[in-house]
Amino acid sequence: MKKIYLLIVSMITCLCVLVGCGSQSEDFSFVEEEQSENPFEQEDGNLNTTVMGTISHGVLWGDNNTYCLTYGGGEMEIPYFVQGSGIARNCGFLIFVDGVPQPYKVKELDTAYQYMHLFELEEDREEAYTLQFTPVTGETGNKLSVCITSITNPEFMPDMKDSVSYGHSHQALEAVYPVLFQADAGQDEALSEAVNTNSREYLRDLEMKEMETDQDYIRELEEEGHAGAMDLEKDVQTRLYISEESMLLPEAADITGKETIHVRYIILGHPGAEYKTAFYLNHEPLAYDGEKSFLSVLKSGQMGVIEFDLDTADLENTTFYAISVPCNSADYPNDVLMMYKSNSVVFYREEK
């Protein structure tokens, strides 16, 4: 089975960095490296490395050597393996079909439909589960993608006293598979109930638009963490802004006295790539006019912008993040179109 590794490195004198490659990965590694001197003057032999945890997950193909899932009607089942160690033994999973959030059940856990299920894994032991769902989208003859994404330690949330950062928690790793539809998708009663459980819409005045990408903005992106020039003909960049502040590094937003806050999400790069973006509160996707994902078709020299006001009147100690999932990776077999998750951000109210 193809393995692609995702690495998190934490240094005493550095910020946490997430590096990933590939869109059909089943491995996730956490490494902590400690050093007391200038990290840029150290040789590799002087680094003290501690593996904090690993996670791997993927489809159990069995006799299916086509490596393509099929949907033939009714409820779909995907046999799936998960293996974790260290801090990654506590994880949750999200599923997307063609970039649309997909509620699902876990057969072995006898669970109801929901968007995220939590797993407490045994140390370094491969465990098998059956993911069950009726696709929320798809018609006979379609070949779409199923994106299965792990979120590490999803229940963690900074308390803004002892912790103000998510640290290694809430890191995401996706595995993406094609699915051939031999029947139209159809919702059963349980799925419909799950889709409409949180009917309240927190999003207000959502607007989608395209804007020209000027050089000042490119320089801003480079200054935010890119040592070299970006190739926006191949690369994809995303940015989450809350009240006009970039959330590339901050992981908290004070909503004291605020009934709403303004959210802006930008995606740009690889012309022709199609991405659907979903916004989550406490791992539940938010809806606007009944939609839970929003399509951006990337164009050269332009950036897709999604912005809205978020109703925060009832929010307190709440996790918020955005996930963008590629929908047409098959159109670009020589390129890697990855899923992108923003930093998780905790909304909190300053104590008087």
PDB file of N, CA and C in Angstrom, residues 1-42:
ATOM      1  N   MET A   1       0.847  -1.202   0.000  1.00  0.00           N
ATOM      2  CA  MET A   1       0.000   0.000   0.000  1.00  0.00           C
ATOM      3  C   MET A   1       0.877   1.244   0.000  1.00  0.00           C
ATOM      4  N   LYS A   2       0.540   2.175  -0.844  1.00  0.00           N
ATOM      5  CA  LYS A   2       1.325   3.408  -0.940  1.00  0.00           C
ATOM      6  C   LYS A   2       1.291   4.180   0.363  1.00  0.00           C
ATOM      7  N   LYS A   3       2.448   4.608   0.831  1.00  0.00           N
ATOM      8  CA  LYS A   3       2.545   5.372   2.068  1.00  0.00           C
ATOM      9  C   LYS A   3       3.172   6.720   1.794  1.00  0.00           C
ATOM     10  N   ILE A   4       2.539   7.781   2.271  1.00  0.00           N
ATOM     11  CA  ILE A   4       3.096   9.122   2.183  1.00  0.00           C
ATOM     12  C   ILE A   4       3.037   9.713   3.568  1.00  0.00           C
ATOM     13  N   TYR A   5       4.112  10.320   4.022  1.00  0.00           N
ATOM     14  CA  TYR A   5       4.212  10.738   5.398  1.00  0.00           C
ATOM     15  C   TYR A   5       3.962  12.226   5.576  1.00  0.00           C
ATOM     16  N   LEU A   6       3.290  12.554   6.652  1.00  0.00           N
ATOM     17  CA  LEU A   6       3.041  13.927   7.036  1.00  0.00           C
ATOM     18  C   LEU A   6       3.750  14.157   8.344  1.00  0.00           C
ATOM     19  N   LEU A   7       4.539  15.223   8.455  1.00  0.00           N
ATOM     20  CA  LEU A   7       5.440  15.423   9.576  1.00  0.00           C
ATOM     21  C   LEU A   7       5.139  16.717  10.299  1.00  0.00           C
ATOM     22  N   ILE A   8       5.086  16.658  11.612  1.00  0.00           N
ATOM     23  CA  ILE A   8       4.995  17.859  12.434  1.00  0.00           C
ATOM     24  C   ILE A   8       6.251  17.941  13.265  1.00  0.00           C
ATOM     25  N   VAL A   9       6.946  19.059  13.187  1.00  0.00           N
ATOM     26  CA  VAL A   9       8.188  19.240  13.931  1.00  0.00           C
ATOM     27  C   VAL A   9       8.003  20.372  14.925  1.00  0.00           C
ATOM     28  N   SER A  10       8.357  20.135  16.162  1.00  0.00           N
ATOM     29  CA  SER A  10       8.258  21.160  17.187  1.00  0.00           C
ATOM     30  C   SER A  10       9.625  21.369  17.798  1.00  0.00           C
ATOM     31  N   MET A  11      10.129  22.616  17.779  1.00  0.00           N
ATOM     32  CA  MET A  11      11.413  22.939  18.375  1.00  0.00           C
ATOM     33  C   MET A  11      11.229  23.982  19.458  1.00  0.00           C
ATOM     34  N   ILE A  12      12.102  23.972  20.445  1.00  0.00           N
ATOM     35  CA  ILE A  12      12.014  24.935  21.527  1.00  0.00           C
ATOM     36  C   ILE A  12      12.074  26.355  20.995  1.00  0.00           C
ATOM     37  N   THR A  13      12.906  26.582  19.996  1.00  0.00           N
ATOM     38  CA  THR A  13      13.108  27.943  19.495  1.00  0.00           C
ATOM     39  C   THR A  13      12.330  28.228  18.226  1.00  0.00           C
ATOM     40  N   CYS A  14      11.451  27.293  17.812  1.00  0.00           N
ATOM     41  CA  CYS A  14      10.717  27.477  16.562  1.00  0.00           C
ATOM     42  C   CYS A  14       9.230  27.297  16.784  1.00  0.00           C
ATOM     43  N   LEU A  15       8.445  27.718  15.804  1.00  0.00           N
ATOM     44  CA  LEU A  15       7.021  27.479  15.800  1.00  0.00           C
ATOM     45  C   LEU A  15       6.746  26.108  15.211  1.00  0.00           C
ATOM     46  N   CYS A  16       5.532  25.623  15.454  1.00  0.00           N
ATOM     47  CA  CYS A  16       5.134  24.332  14.903  1.00  0.00           C
ATOM     48  C   CYS A  16       4.908  24.469  13.408  1.00  0.00           C
ATOM     49  N   VAL A  17       5.420  23.524  12.636  1.00  0.00           N
ATOM     50  CA  VAL A  17       5.317  23.553  11.184  1.00  0.00           C
ATOM     51  C   VAL A  17       4.666  22.270  10.715  1.00  0.00           C
ATOM     52  N   LEU A  18       3.737  22.382   9.786  1.00  0.00           N
ATOM     53  CA  LEU A  18       3.074  21.217   9.212  1.00  0.00           C
ATOM     54  C   LEU A  18       3.495  21.088   7.762  1.00  0.00           C
ATOM     55  N   VAL A  19       4.022  19.927   7.414  1.00  0.00           N
ATOM     56  CA  VAL A  19       4.484  19.689   6.056  1.00  0.00           C
ATOM     57  C   VAL A  19       3.784  18.456   5.529  1.00  0.00           C
ATOM     58  N   GLY A  20       3.186  18.538   4.348  1.00  0.00           N
ATOM     59  CA  GLY A  20       2.485  17.383   3.812  1.00  0.00           C
ATOM     60  C   GLY A  20       2.757  17.200   2.346  1.00  0.00           C
ATOM     61  N   CYS A  21       2.569  15.974   1.873  1.00  0.00           N
ATOM     62  CA  CYS A  21       2.643  15.733   0.439  1.00  0.00           C
ATOM     63  C   CYS A  21       1.687  14.614   0.098  1.00  0.00           C
ATOM     64  N   GLY A  22       1.096  14.742  -1.070  1.00  0.00           N
ATOM     65  CA  GLY A  22       0.209  13.689  -1.526  1.00  0.00           C
ATOM     66  C   GLY A  22      -1.205  13.885  -1.047  1.00  0.00           C
ATOM     67  N   SER A  23      -2.167  13.314  -1.795  1.00  0.00           N
ATOM     68  CA  SER A  23      -3.561  13.435  -1.420  1.00  0.00           C
ATOM     69  C   SER A  23      -4.197  12.083  -1.135  1.00  0.00           C
ATOM     70  N   GLN A  24      -3.416  11.020  -1.216  1.00  0.00           N
ATOM     71  CA  GLN A  24      -3.951   9.710  -0.914  1.00  0.00           C
ATOM     72  C   GLN A  24      -3.071   9.044   0.129  1.00  0.00           C
ATOM     73  N   SER A  25      -2.820   9.784   1.188  1.00  0.00           N
ATOM     74  CA  SER A  25      -1.913   9.346   2.229  1.00  0.00           C
ATOM     75  C   SER A  25      -2.636   8.560   3.300  1.00  0.00           C
ATOM     76  N   GLU A  26      -1.936   7.629   3.921  1.00  0.00           N
ATOM     77  CA  GLU A  26      -2.501   6.909   5.043  1.00  0.00           C
ATOM     78  C   GLU A  26      -1.614   6.981   6.266  1.00  0.00           C
ATOM     79  N   ASP A  27      -0.605   7.845   6.288  1.00  0.00           N
ATOM     80  CA  ASP A  27       0.308   7.911   7.418  1.00  0.00           C
ATOM     81  C   ASP A  27       0.462   9.333   7.925  1.00  0.00           C
ATOM     82  N   PHE A  28       0.604   9.461   9.228  1.00  0.00           N
ATOM     83  CA  PHE A  28       0.708  10.761   9.885  1.00  0.00           C
ATOM     84  C   PHE A  28       1.669  10.587  11.039  1.00  0.00           C
ATOM     85  N   SER A  29       2.767  11.346  11.063  1.00  0.00           N
ATOM     86  CA  SER A  29       3.770  11.192  12.108  1.00  0.00           C
ATOM     87  C   SER A  29       3.971  12.499  12.841  1.00  0.00           C
ATOM     88  N   PHE A  30       4.122  12.426  14.168  1.00  0.00           N
ATOM     89  CA  PHE A  30       4.428  13.582  14.991  1.00  0.00           C
ATOM     90  C   PHE A  30       5.835  13.398  15.528  1.00  0.00           C
ATOM     91  N   VAL A  31       6.700  14.382  15.344  1.00  0.00           N
ATOM     92  CA  VAL A  31       8.074  14.303  15.832  1.00  0.00           C
ATOM     93  C   VAL A  31       8.373  15.563  16.613  1.00  0.00           C
ATOM     94  N   GLU A  32       8.989  15.421  17.757  1.00  0.00           N
ATOM     95  CA  GLU A  32       9.404  16.565  18.541  1.00  0.00           C
ATOM     96  C   GLU A  32      10.918  16.583  18.604  1.00  0.00           C
ATOM     97  N   GLU A  33      11.502  17.706  18.191  1.00  0.00           N
ATOM     98  CA  GLU A  33      12.951  17.863  18.231  1.00  0.00           C
ATOM     99  C   GLU A  33      13.290  19.000  19.171  1.00  0.00           C
ATOM    100  N   GLU A  34      14.175  18.744  20.143  1.00  0.00           N
ATOM    101  CA  GLU A  34      14.524  19.758  21.122  1.00  0.00           C
ATOM    102  C   GLU A  34      15.986  20.146  20.987  1.00  0.00           C
ATOM    103  N   GLN A  35      16.263  21.437  21.146  1.00  0.00           N
ATOM    104  CA  GLN A  35      17.623  21.915  21.111  1.00  0.00           C
ATOM    105  C   GLN A  35      17.675  23.243  21.837  1.00  0.00           C
ATOM    106  N   SER A  36      18.809  23.560  22.427  1.00  0.00           N
ATOM    107  CA  SER A  36      18.911  24.776  23.223  1.00  0.00           C
ATOM    108  C   SER A  36      19.676  25.875  22.501  1.00  0.00           C
ATOM    109  N   GLU A  37      20.347  25.535  21.386  1.00  0.00           N
ATOM    110  CA  GLU A  37      21.117  26.522  20.661  1.00  0.00           C
ATOM    111  C   GLU A  37      20.372  26.938  19.393  1.00  0.00           C
ATOM    112  N   ASN A  38      20.980  27.803  18.619  1.00  0.00           N
ATOM    113  CA  ASN A  38      20.387  28.275  17.382  1.00  0.00           C
ATOM    114  C   ASN A  38      20.089  27.087  16.456  1.00  0.00           C
ATOM    115  N   PRO A  39      18.816  26.832  16.097  1.00  0.00           N
ATOM    116  CA  PRO A  39      18.488  25.667  15.290  1.00  0.00           C
ATOM    117  C   PRO A  39      19.071  25.725  13.894  1.00  0.00           C
ATOM    118  N   PHE A  40      19.388  26.922  13.416  1.00  0.00           N
ATOM    119  CA  PHE A  40      19.909  27.047  12.058  1.00  0.00           C
ATOM    120  C   PHE A  40      21.427  26.819  11.996  1.00  0.00           C
ATOM    121  N   GLU A  41      22.056  26.647  13.156  1.00  0.00           N
ATOM    122  CA  GLU A  41      23.483  26.379  13.197  1.00  0.00           C
ATOM    123  C   GLU A  41      23.777  24.960  13.660  1.00  0.00           C
ATOM    124  N   GLN A  42      22.719  24.164  13.882  1.00  0.00           N
ATOM    125  CA  GLN A  42      22.885  22.810  14.377  1.00  0.00           C
ATOM    126  C   GLN A  42      23.043  21.832  13.224  1.00  0.00           C
TER     127      GLN A  42
END
